[in-house]
Amino acid sequence: MSNKGIDKEDILGIEQESMSVANAVPQQKPEGSQSFLYSLFNRFSSKQENKQNATETKEDKLNSQTISEETLNANNFSTNAPAEADSESHTVGASSDNVVDLQEQSATLTDDDALATAVTENSDEPIPEPIDAEVEIMLDNGKMSATICVASPKDGGEEISKEMLNAALENSGIVYGINENRLNEIVENKLYDKLYRIAEGTPPQDGADGDIIDYFPRTRELNFKTRDDGSIDFKSLNLINNVKKDVLICEATLPTEPVDGTDVQGNPIPGRKGKPATIPRGENTVLSEDKQKLYTGCEGNLVFLGGRFSVQKVFEVKGNVDNSIGNIDFSGDVIVRGDVYEGFTIKSQGNVTIIGMVEGASIYAQGSINISKGMNGMRKGVLESQKSITSKFLENCIIKAKESIQAESIINSTVFCEDELVVSGRKGAMIGGSFTVYKQIKAKVVGAPSNIPTIIMLGVTPELIKEKNELTKQINELKELDSGIEKNIIYLEKIAEIAPLKAERRTQLNQFKIQRPLNQMKQAQLEKRLQEINEIVDNVGKSRLTSNTVYPGTQITIGHITTIVQNTTSNCSFYLVDGEIKTSY
């Protein structure tokens, strides 16, 4: 029998399974996917019963024939008995003839083939009725596929036809995904007693779940900064992700709609709808009106903690600022629970609070700087605040503050303060270095008994001093340039009086005449600004130094007037009156 056109994977042999089913005796008819096996079981059982009945009938016929022959022999033996009584010789002869006949008959009866043929020819057994090919269909996978098995016809029954297959499909309600080519192959090749996949449904397509598109990494990796010379700055780890307000952090994509499927009976199979994505919103973040986008709610450090994006207004270091933390550049406040080691830098758009000490580090803050245990700058440390600075002590460092500075002691440091400098506490000493303060200075001790040079400048600010120096430099450069232009103009005009200038010379002369008034105008503007600064510096009526003790070696400048303390002065104030620094006690 040809199986041409049928895939191996579509053929599920059932000979062994069918035989095992035929040998078993089910208690009741199976349901569902095993109905076709039950049918096969009935067919095999009927076949075996027919064979058994035929065998029993054959044996009964043989037994009946044997019994008839035995009865006939017995009758013959009984009829011949009187003759034996009359004559012994005759009896012997008769017995010999009868024995020969019985042996011949016995030989005939023991010939099974001949006997069976005789029984069959003389039997009244009815001829078996033909059994047509039978179709069984099983629904699999929740009606998403159908498997067919065609039982072979028996005793001249009708072969499988396309009409039989179509009728079976109709009875099973199968209307979708039918493999017509396979049906034709089964009919053409008479493919019996095997399983074939005859129909397949279309599975549903589930909708895709919504997803989150991140615009910032959820984990922060080390990213060392490269210096201008190509070397690597191992102190810049870039562990902080500074963000501004209203910056898009992430957004959610919408889930897609499902596509329904169809089973082999034509029933729709609904697909699962996609689940909406959950935006990981944390502290200091804001959702858009459509709830699909997440924005920062303030400036700070964007972090992903506990499965959510959050913006930290404060960057806190639990321990020391060292190689494990690196330099800090943060848009909010910074809190360091430990110390700040030498060579590291902290930059903050807010306030900086150091619970421990600062050693040879640089700290820059748009807000205030507070150091609980003080700072030793090691002649390279810098503190710069756009507001105020407070520290237990300050040594060997540069300190700049837009507002006030407070400390228990300041030694060998350079200080710029645009408001008030207060050095108080147990020591309250200002020893060595320079102190430039716009308003006033309050200290217990200024200088030292060893006459350490200590420079005090009142009534000016670092910006004013810097601007004044730059203005003076620019004015001097313009004066030199103007002098040179003037000389060139005079020279060229004298040559023109003697003989006409060449075209190149005439062009130079015209350029000098245009350039000189422009330079003079710029010089005048700079001189006006310099005069304004000098007036500000001279207006220092509220600027003064107040101290319990001022030692010799201390130089005090208020406005444009400078004086050097020659003797130890106690409980005094220094201030400017009528162009003279006076002392009050």
Coordinates of C-alpha atoms in Angstrom, one line a residue:
M1 CA 0.0 0.0 0.0
S2 CA 1.5 3.4 -1.0
N3 CA 2.0 6.2 1.5
K4 CA 3.3 8.6 -1.0
G5 CA 2.7 12.3 0.0
I6 CA 2.3 11.6 3.7
D7 CA 4.9 13.0 6.1
K8 CA 6.4 10.7 8.6
E9 CA 5.6 13.0 11.5
D10 CA 1.9 13.0 10.5
I11 CA 1.7 9.2 10.7
L12 CA 1.2 7.7 14.2
G13 CA 1.3 4.0 13.9
I14 CA -1.3 2.3 16.1
E15 CA -0.9 -1.5 15.3
Q16 CA 0.6 -2.3 18.7
E17 CA -1.7 0.0 20.5
S18 CA -4.7 -1.4 18.7
M19 CA -3.7 -5.0 19.5
S20 CA -3.2 -4.1 23.1
V21 CA -6.6 -2.4 23.1
A22 CA -8.2 -5.5 21.4
N23 CA -6.8 -7.8 24.1
A24 CA -8.2 -5.7 26.9
V25 CA -11.9 -5.7 28.0
P26 CA -13.1 -2.2 28.7
Q27 CA -15.8 -1.7 31.4
Q28 CA -17.5 1.0 29.4
K29 CA -17.1 3.0 26.2
P30 CA -14.4 5.6 26.6
E31 CA -15.1 9.2 26.0
G32 CA -13.4 12.1 24.2
S33 CA -10.0 11.5 22.6
Q34 CA -10.2 7.7 22.9
S35 CA -13.4 7.1 21.1
F36 CA -11.6 6.2 17.9
L37 CA -9.6 3.6 19.8
Y38 CA -12.8 2.1 21.3
S39 CA -14.1 1.6 17.8
L40 CA -10.9 -0.1 16.7
F41 CA -11.2 -2.3 19.8
N42 CA -14.8 -3.4 18.8
R43 CA -13.6 -4.2 15.3
F44 CA -10.7 -6.3 16.5
S45 CA -12.9 -8.0 19.2
S46 CA -15.5 -8.9 16.5
K47 CA -12.9 -10.3 14.2
Q48 CA -11.5 -12.5 17.0
E49 CA -14.9 -13.7 18.0
N50 CA -15.7 -14.6 14.4
K51 CA -12.5 -16.5 14.1
Q52 CA -13.2 -18.3 17.4
N53 CA -16.8 -19.1 16.4
A54 CA -15.6 -20.4 13.1
T55 CA -13.1 -22.7 14.8
E56 CA -15.6 -23.9 17.3
T57 CA -18.1 -24.7 14.5
K58 CA -15.5 -26.6 12.6
E59 CA -14.6 -28.6 15.7
D60 CA -18.3 -29.3 16.4
K61 CA -18.7 -30.5 12.8
L62 CA -15.8 -32.8 13.1
N63 CA -17.0 -34.2 16.4
S64 CA -20.4 -34.8 15.0
Q65 CA -19.0 -36.6 12.0
T66 CA -16.8 -38.7 14.2
I67 CA -19.7 -39.6 16.5
S68 CA -21.8 -40.6 13.4
E69 CA -19.0 -42.9 12.1
E70 CA -18.6 -44.5 15.5
T71 CA -22.3 -45.2 15.8
L72 CA -22.3 -46.7 12.3
N73 CA -19.4 -49.0 13.2
A74 CA -21.1 -50.0 16.4
N75 CA -24.3 -51.0 14.5
N76 CA -22.2 -53.0 12.0
F77 CA -20.5 -54.7 14.8
S78 CA -23.7 -55.6 16.5
T79 CA -25.2 -57.0 13.3
N80 CA -22.3 -59.3 12.7
A81 CA -22.3 -60.7 16.2
P82 CA -24.7 -63.8 15.5
A83 CA -22.6 -64.8 12.6
E84 CA -19.7 -65.2 14.9
A85 CA -21.6 -67.5 17.0
D86 CA -22.5 -69.8 14.1
S87 CA -19.1 -70.3 12.7
E88 CA -15.8 -69.4 14.2
S89 CA -13.9 -69.4 11.0
H90 CA -16.5 -67.2 9.4
T91 CA -16.3 -64.9 12.4
V92 CA -12.6 -64.6 12.0
G93 CA -12.9 -63.8 8.4
A94 CA -15.7 -61.3 9.0
S95 CA -13.7 -59.6 11.8
S96 CA -10.7 -59.3 9.6
D97 CA -12.7 -57.6 6.9
N98 CA -14.3 -55.2 9.4
V99 CA -11.0 -54.2 10.9
V100 CA -9.7 -53.3 7.5
D101 CA -12.7 -51.2 6.8
L102 CA -12.4 -49.4 10.2
Q103 CA -8.7 -48.7 9.7
E104 CA -9.5 -47.2 6.3
Q105 CA -12.3 -45.1 7.8
S106 CA -10.0 -44.1 10.7
A107 CA -7.3 -43.1 8.3
T108 CA -9.9 -41.0 6.4
L109 CA -11.2 -39.3 9.6
T110 CA -7.7 -38.4 10.8
D111 CA -7.0 -36.5 7.6
D112 CA -7.8 -33.1 9.0
D113 CA -7.5 -31.2 5.7
A114 CA -9.9 -33.5 3.9
L115 CA -12.3 -33.6 6.8
A116 CA -12.3 -29.9 7.1
T117 CA -13.0 -29.5 3.4
A118 CA -15.8 -32.0 3.6
V119 CA -17.3 -30.3 6.6
T120 CA -17.0 -26.9 5.0
E121 CA -18.6 -28.1 1.8
N122 CA -21.5 -29.7 3.7
S123 CA -21.8 -27.0 6.3
D124 CA -24.8 -24.6 6.5
E125 CA -22.6 -21.8 8.2
P126 CA -23.7 -18.3 6.8
I127 CA -21.1 -16.3 4.7
P128 CA -19.7 -13.3 6.8
E129 CA -21.2 -9.9 6.0
P130 CA -18.9 -7.3 4.4
I131 CA -17.6 -4.5 6.6
D132 CA -17.0 -1.1 5.0
A133 CA -14.1 1.1 5.8
E134 CA -14.8 3.2 8.9
V135 CA -13.6 6.7 9.8
E136 CA -12.8 7.8 13.3
I137 CA -11.7 11.4 14.1
M138 CA -10.1 12.6 17.3
L139 CA -10.0 16.3 18.4
D140 CA -6.7 17.3 20.1
N141 CA -5.2 20.3 21.9
G142 CA -8.5 21.9 22.9
K143 CA -10.0 21.4 19.4
M144 CA -6.9 23.1 17.8
S145 CA -6.2 20.0 15.7
A146 CA -7.9 16.9 14.4
T147 CA -6.5 13.4 13.8
I148 CA -8.1 10.8 11.6
C149 CA -7.8 7.1 11.4
V150 CA -9.5 5.0 8.7
A151 CA -10.2 1.3 9.6
S152 CA -9.7 -1.0 6.6
P153 CA -12.8 -2.7 5.1
K154 CA -13.4 -6.4 5.8
D155 CA -14.8 -9.3 3.7
G156 CA -15.3 -7.3 0.6
G157 CA -16.6 -4.1 2.3
E158 CA -16.6 -0.7 0.6
E159 CA -13.2 1.1 0.3
I160 CA -12.7 4.5 1.8
S161 CA -14.1 7.4 -0.3
K162 CA -14.0 11.2 -0.2
E163 CA -17.7 11.3 0.6
M164 CA -17.0 9.1 3.7
L165 CA -14.3 11.5 4.9
N166 CA -16.4 14.6 4.3
A167 CA -19.3 13.0 6.2
A168 CA -17.1 12.2 9.1
L169 CA -15.7 15.7 9.2
E170 CA -19.2 17.1 9.1
N171 CA -20.3 14.8 11.9
S172 CA -17.3 16.0 14.0
G173 CA -18.1 19.6 13.2
I174 CA -14.7 20.2 11.6
V175 CA -14.9 23.1 9.2
Y176 CA -11.6 25.0 9.6
G177 CA -8.0 24.3 8.6
I178 CA -8.8 21.1 6.8
N179 CA -6.0 19.6 4.8
E180 CA -7.7 18.7 1.5
N181 CA -4.5 17.3 0.0
R182 CA -4.2 14.8 2.8
L183 CA -7.8 13.7 2.4
N184 CA -7.2 13.0 -1.2
E185 CA -4.0 11.0 -0.4
I186 CA -5.9 8.8 2.0
V187 CA -8.5 8.0 -0.6
E188 CA -6.1 7.5 -3.5
N189 CA -3.5 5.5 -1.5
K190 CA -6.0 3.6 0.7
L191 CA -4.2 4.6 3.8
Y192 CA -5.7 2.4 6.5
D193 CA -5.2 1.8 10.3
K194 CA -2.8 4.8 10.8
L195 CA -3.2 8.2 12.4
Y196 CA -2.9 11.4 10.3
R197 CA -3.2 15.0 11.2
I198 CA -6.1 16.2 9.0
A199 CA -6.9 19.7 10.3
E200 CA -5.2 22.4 12.3
G201 CA -6.6 25.6 13.8
T202 CA -5.0 29.0 14.0
P203 CA -3.7 29.7 17.5
P204 CA -4.4 33.2 18.9
Q205 CA -1.7 35.8 19.2
D206 CA -1.5 37.4 22.6
G207 CA -1.1 41.1 22.8
A208 CA 2.4 42.3 23.7
D209 CA 2.8 43.7 27.2
G210 CA 3.6 47.4 27.7
D211 CA 7.3 48.1 28.2
I212 CA 9.4 50.8 29.9
I213 CA 11.9 52.8 27.9
D214 CA 14.6 54.1 30.1
Y215 CA 16.6 57.3 29.3
F216 CA 19.0 56.9 32.2
P217 CA 20.8 53.7 33.3
R218 CA 19.4 51.9 36.3
T219 CA 22.9 50.9 37.5
R220 CA 25.8 53.3 37.8
E221 CA 29.1 52.0 36.5
L222 CA 32.6 53.4 37.2
N223 CA 33.7 55.8 34.5
F224 CA 37.1 57.3 35.2
K225 CA 37.6 60.8 33.9
T226 CA 40.5 61.4 31.4
R227 CA 42.6 64.5 32.0
D228 CA 43.6 66.9 29.2
D229 CA 47.0 65.2 29.0
G230 CA 45.5 61.8 28.4
S231 CA 46.1 60.4 31.9
I232 CA 43.3 58.9 33.9
D233 CA 41.9 60.7 37.0
F234 CA 41.2 57.7 39.3
K235 CA 39.6 60.1 41.8
S236 CA 36.8 61.0 39.5
L237 CA 34.5 57.9 39.5
N238 CA 31.3 59.6 38.2
L239 CA 29.1 57.8 40.6
I240 CA 26.6 60.7 40.7
N241 CA 23.9 61.2 38.1
N242 CA 23.0 64.9 38.3
V243 CA 19.7 65.9 36.8
K244 CA 17.8 69.1 36.5
K245 CA 14.1 69.5 37.1
D246 CA 11.5 68.4 34.5
V247 CA 13.9 66.0 32.8
L248 CA 12.4 62.9 31.1
I249 CA 13.5 59.8 33.0
C250 CA 11.5 57.0 31.3
E251 CA 8.3 56.4 29.4
A252 CA 5.9 53.5 29.0
T253 CA 4.8 51.9 25.7
L254 CA 1.2 50.9 25.4
P255 CA 0.2 47.2 25.3
T256 CA -0.9 45.9 21.9
E257 CA -4.3 44.3 21.1
P258 CA -4.4 40.5 20.7
V259 CA -5.3 38.6 17.5
D260 CA -8.0 36.0 18.0
G261 CA -7.4 32.5 16.7
T262 CA -9.8 29.8 15.3
D263 CA -10.2 26.1 16.3
V264 CA -10.9 23.4 13.7
Q265 CA -14.7 23.7 14.5
G266 CA -14.6 27.3 13.5
N267 CA -14.9 28.7 17.0
P268 CA -13.0 31.9 17.8
I269 CA -10.2 31.5 20.3
P270 CA -9.6 34.9 22.1
G271 CA -6.0 36.0 22.7
R272 CA -4.8 37.5 25.9
K273 CA -4.7 41.2 26.1
G274 CA -1.3 42.8 26.8
K275 CA -0.7 44.0 30.3
P276 CA 0.1 47.7 30.8
A277 CA 3.6 48.6 32.0
T278 CA 4.0 50.0 35.5
I279 CA 6.2 53.1 35.6
P280 CA 8.8 52.9 38.4
R281 CA 8.0 56.2 40.1
G282 CA 9.9 57.1 43.2
E283 CA 10.5 60.1 45.4
N284 CA 10.8 63.5 43.8
T285 CA 9.5 62.4 40.4
V286 CA 6.4 63.5 38.5
L287 CA 4.1 61.6 36.1
S288 CA 2.8 63.2 32.9
E289 CA -0.9 63.8 32.5
D290 CA -1.4 60.7 30.4
K291 CA 0.5 58.7 33.0
Q292 CA 2.9 57.4 30.4
K293 CA 6.0 59.5 31.1
L294 CA 8.1 60.1 34.3
Y295 CA 9.9 63.4 34.9
T296 CA 12.3 64.6 37.6
G297 CA 10.5 66.8 40.2
C298 CA 13.6 68.6 41.3
E299 CA 17.4 68.9 40.9
G300 CA 19.5 66.1 42.4
N301 CA 21.0 62.7 42.0
L302 CA 18.9 60.4 39.9
V303 CA 19.1 56.9 41.4
F304 CA 17.2 53.6 40.8
L305 CA 16.6 52.0 44.2
G306 CA 14.0 49.5 45.3
G307 CA 12.8 49.1 41.8
R308 CA 12.0 52.8 41.4
F309 CA 13.5 56.0 40.0
S310 CA 14.0 58.6 42.6
V311 CA 15.8 62.0 42.8
Q312 CA 17.9 62.5 45.8
K313 CA 18.2 66.1 47.0
V314 CA 21.0 65.1 49.3
F315 CA 24.0 63.0 48.4
E316 CA 25.2 61.3 51.6
V317 CA 28.5 59.5 52.1
K318 CA 28.3 57.1 55.0
G319 CA 32.1 57.0 55.5
N320 CA 35.1 58.9 54.1
V321 CA 35.6 60.5 50.8
D322 CA 38.4 58.4 49.5
N323 CA 39.2 56.1 46.6
S324 CA 36.0 54.2 47.1
I325 CA 33.9 57.3 46.6
G326 CA 36.1 59.5 44.4
N327 CA 35.4 63.1 43.7
I328 CA 31.9 64.4 44.2
D329 CA 30.1 66.7 41.8
F330 CA 26.5 67.0 42.9
S331 CA 23.6 69.3 42.0
G332 CA 22.2 69.2 45.5
D333 CA 23.4 69.1 49.1
V334 CA 26.3 66.8 50.1
I335 CA 26.7 65.2 53.5
V336 CA 29.9 63.4 54.5
R337 CA 29.7 61.3 57.7
G338 CA 33.5 60.8 57.8
D339 CA 36.6 62.7 56.6
V340 CA 37.6 64.1 53.2
Y341 CA 41.0 62.9 52.3
E342 CA 43.9 64.7 50.6
G343 CA 43.6 65.4 46.9
F344 CA 39.8 64.9 46.6
T345 CA 37.3 67.4 45.4
I346 CA 33.7 68.1 46.4
K347 CA 31.5 70.3 44.2
S348 CA 27.9 71.0 45.2
Q349 CA 25.1 73.2 43.9
G350 CA 23.8 73.2 47.5
N351 CA 25.3 73.0 50.9
V352 CA 28.2 70.8 52.0
T353 CA 28.4 69.3 55.5
I354 CA 31.5 67.4 56.7
I355 CA 31.1 65.6 60.0
G356 CA 34.8 64.7 60.2
M357 CA 37.9 66.6 59.0
V358 CA 39.2 67.9 55.7
E359 CA 42.8 67.2 54.8
G360 CA 44.3 68.9 51.7
A361 CA 41.0 68.7 49.8
S362 CA 39.1 71.2 47.8
I363 CA 35.4 72.0 48.5
Y364 CA 33.2 74.2 46.3
A365 CA 29.6 75.0 47.2
Q366 CA 26.9 77.2 45.9
G367 CA 25.4 77.1 49.4
S368 CA 27.2 77.0 52.7
I369 CA 30.1 74.9 53.9
N370 CA 30.1 73.4 57.4
I371 CA 33.1 71.4 58.8
S372 CA 32.6 70.0 62.2
K373 CA 36.2 69.1 63.0
G374 CA 38.1 71.6 61.0
M375 CA 40.5 71.7 58.0
N376 CA 44.2 71.4 57.4
G377 CA 44.7 72.5 53.8
M378 CA 48.3 71.4 53.7
R379 CA 49.0 74.6 51.7
K380 CA 46.8 73.4 48.8
G381 CA 43.3 72.9 50.3
V382 CA 40.5 75.3 49.2
L383 CA 37.1 76.2 50.6
E384 CA 34.9 78.3 48.4
S385 CA 31.3 79.1 49.2
Q386 CA 28.7 81.4 47.6
K387 CA 27.2 81.8 51.1
S388 CA 28.9 81.2 54.5
I389 CA 31.7 79.0 55.8
T390 CA 31.8 77.5 59.3
S391 CA 34.6 75.4 60.7
K392 CA 36.2 74.5 64.0
F393 CA 39.6 75.5 62.7
L394 CA 41.2 76.5 59.4
E395 CA 44.9 76.0 58.7
N396 CA 47.1 76.4 55.7
C397 CA 44.3 76.8 53.2
I398 CA 42.5 79.3 51.0
I399 CA 39.0 80.4 52.1
K400 CA 36.5 82.4 50.1
A401 CA 33.0 83.3 51.1
K402 CA 30.3 85.6 49.7
E403 CA 28.8 85.9 53.1
S404 CA 30.3 85.4 56.6
I405 CA 33.1 83.1 57.9
Q406 CA 33.2 81.7 61.4
A407 CA 35.9 79.6 63.1
E408 CA 37.6 79.1 66.4
S409 CA 41.0 79.8 64.8
I410 CA 42.5 80.6 61.4
I411 CA 46.2 80.1 60.9
N412 CA 48.5 80.7 58.0
S413 CA 45.6 81.0 55.6
T414 CA 44.4 83.3 52.8
V415 CA 40.9 84.6 53.6
F416 CA 38.4 86.5 51.4
C417 CA 35.1 87.4 53.0
E418 CA 32.5 89.8 51.5
D419 CA 30.6 90.1 54.8
E420 CA 31.8 89.5 58.3
L421 CA 34.7 87.4 59.7
V422 CA 34.2 86.1 63.2
V423 CA 37.0 84.2 65.0
S424 CA 35.8 83.2 68.4
G425 CA 35.7 80.3 70.8
R426 CA 38.4 79.1 73.2
K427 CA 41.3 80.4 71.0
G428 CA 39.7 82.9 68.7
A429 CA 43.0 83.5 67.0
M430 CA 44.0 84.9 63.6
I431 CA 47.7 84.1 63.1
G432 CA 49.7 84.6 59.9
G433 CA 48.4 84.8 56.4
S434 CA 46.1 87.5 55.0
F435 CA 42.4 88.4 55.7
T436 CA 40.5 90.5 53.2
V437 CA 37.1 91.4 54.6
Y438 CA 34.6 93.9 53.3
K439 CA 32.7 94.7 56.5
Q440 CA 34.3 93.9 59.8
I441 CA 36.5 91.4 61.7
K442 CA 35.9 90.2 65.2
A443 CA 38.6 88.1 66.9
K444 CA 40.1 87.5 70.3
V445 CA 43.7 87.5 69.1
V446 CA 45.3 88.9 65.9
G447 CA 48.9 88.0 65.2
A448 CA 51.3 86.4 67.6
P449 CA 53.8 87.4 70.2
S450 CA 56.5 86.3 67.8
N451 CA 55.4 89.1 65.4
I452 CA 54.3 86.7 62.7
P453 CA 53.2 88.9 59.7
T454 CA 49.4 89.0 59.6
I455 CA 47.8 91.2 56.9
I456 CA 44.3 92.7 57.5
M457 CA 42.4 94.4 54.6
L458 CA 39.0 96.0 55.3
G459 CA 36.5 97.6 53.1
V460 CA 37.3 95.7 50.0
T461 CA 36.2 92.4 48.4
P462 CA 38.1 89.9 46.4
E463 CA 36.1 90.8 43.3
L464 CA 36.7 94.5 43.7
I465 CA 40.4 93.9 44.2
K466 CA 40.5 91.6 41.2
E467 CA 38.5 94.0 39.0
K468 CA 40.6 97.0 40.1
N469 CA 43.8 95.2 39.2
E470 CA 42.5 94.2 35.8
L471 CA 41.2 97.7 35.1
T472 CA 44.5 99.2 36.0
K473 CA 46.3 96.8 33.7
Q474 CA 44.0 97.4 30.8
I475 CA 44.2 101.2 31.1
N476 CA 48.0 101.1 31.1
E477 CA 48.0 98.9 28.0
L478 CA 45.7 101.3 26.2
K479 CA 47.8 104.3 27.2
E480 CA 50.9 102.6 25.7
L481 CA 49.0 101.7 22.5
D482 CA 47.7 105.3 22.2
S483 CA 51.2 106.6 22.6
G484 CA 52.4 104.4 19.8
I485 CA 49.6 105.3 17.5
E486 CA 50.2 109.0 18.1
K487 CA 53.8 108.7 17.2
N488 CA 53.0 106.8 13.9
I489 CA 50.5 109.4 12.9
I490 CA 52.9 112.3 13.5
Y491 CA 55.6 110.4 11.5
L492 CA 53.4 109.7 8.5
E493 CA 52.0 113.2 8.4
K494 CA 55.6 114.7 8.3
I495 CA 56.5 112.4 5.4
A496 CA 53.3 113.5 3.6
E497 CA 54.4 117.1 3.9
I498 CA 57.6 116.3 2.0
A499 CA 56.2 114.0 -0.7
P500 CA 52.9 112.2 -1.5
L501 CA 52.5 109.0 0.4
K502 CA 52.4 105.7 -1.3
A503 CA 49.0 103.9 -1.3
E504 CA 50.1 101.5 1.4
R505 CA 51.3 104.4 3.7
R506 CA 48.1 106.3 3.1
T507 CA 46.1 103.2 4.2
Q508 CA 48.1 102.9 7.4
L509 CA 47.7 106.5 8.3
N510 CA 43.9 106.3 7.8
Q511 CA 43.7 103.2 10.0
F512 CA 45.7 104.9 12.8
K513 CA 43.4 107.9 12.7
I514 CA 40.4 105.6 13.0
Q515 CA 41.8 103.4 15.7
R516 CA 43.1 106.1 18.1
P517 CA 39.7 107.7 19.0
L518 CA 38.2 104.2 19.5
N519 CA 41.0 103.3 22.0
Q520 CA 40.6 106.6 23.7
M521 CA 36.9 106.0 24.1
K522 CA 37.5 102.6 25.6
Q523 CA 40.2 104.0 28.0
A524 CA 37.8 106.6 29.2
Q525 CA 35.2 103.9 30.1
L526 CA 37.7 101.8 32.0
E527 CA 38.9 104.9 33.9
K528 CA 35.3 105.7 34.9
R529 CA 34.8 102.2 36.3
L530 CA 38.1 102.4 38.2
Q531 CA 37.0 105.6 39.8
E532 CA 33.7 104.0 40.9
I533 CA 35.6 101.2 42.5
N534 CA 37.9 103.6 44.3
E535 CA 34.9 105.4 45.6
I536 CA 33.5 102.1 46.9
V537 CA 36.8 101.3 48.6
D538 CA 37.0 104.8 50.1
N539 CA 33.5 104.5 51.6
V540 CA 34.5 102.2 54.4
G541 CA 32.9 103.9 57.3
K542 CA 31.5 100.7 58.7
S543 CA 34.6 98.6 58.1
R544 CA 36.6 97.9 61.3
L545 CA 38.7 95.4 63.2
T546 CA 37.7 94.6 66.8
S547 CA 40.0 92.4 68.9
N548 CA 41.0 91.7 72.5
T549 CA 44.7 91.6 71.5
V550 CA 46.5 92.7 68.4
Y551 CA 50.2 91.8 68.3
P552 CA 53.0 93.7 66.6
G553 CA 53.6 92.6 63.0
T554 CA 50.0 93.0 62.1
Q555 CA 49.4 95.2 59.0
I556 CA 46.0 96.8 58.8
T557 CA 44.6 98.4 55.6
I558 CA 41.3 100.2 55.5
G559 CA 40.4 101.6 52.1
H560 CA 43.6 103.2 50.8
I561 CA 45.1 103.8 54.2
T562 CA 47.6 101.3 55.8
T563 CA 49.1 101.1 59.2
I564 CA 51.4 98.6 60.9
V565 CA 50.8 97.8 64.6
Q566 CA 54.1 98.5 66.5
N567 CA 53.0 97.6 70.0
T568 CA 50.6 95.0 71.5
T569 CA 47.2 96.5 71.6
S570 CA 44.4 95.2 73.8
N571 CA 40.6 95.6 73.7
C572 CA 40.7 97.8 70.7
S573 CA 39.0 98.7 67.4
F574 CA 40.6 100.0 64.3
Y575 CA 38.6 102.1 61.8
L576 CA 39.0 104.8 59.2
V577 CA 38.0 108.4 59.9
D578 CA 39.0 111.4 57.7
G579 CA 41.6 109.4 55.7
E580 CA 43.2 108.1 58.9
I581 CA 43.1 104.8 60.7
K582 CA 42.2 105.4 64.3
T583 CA 42.2 103.1 67.4
S584 CA 39.6 103.1 70.1
Y585 CA 39.8 101.2 73.3

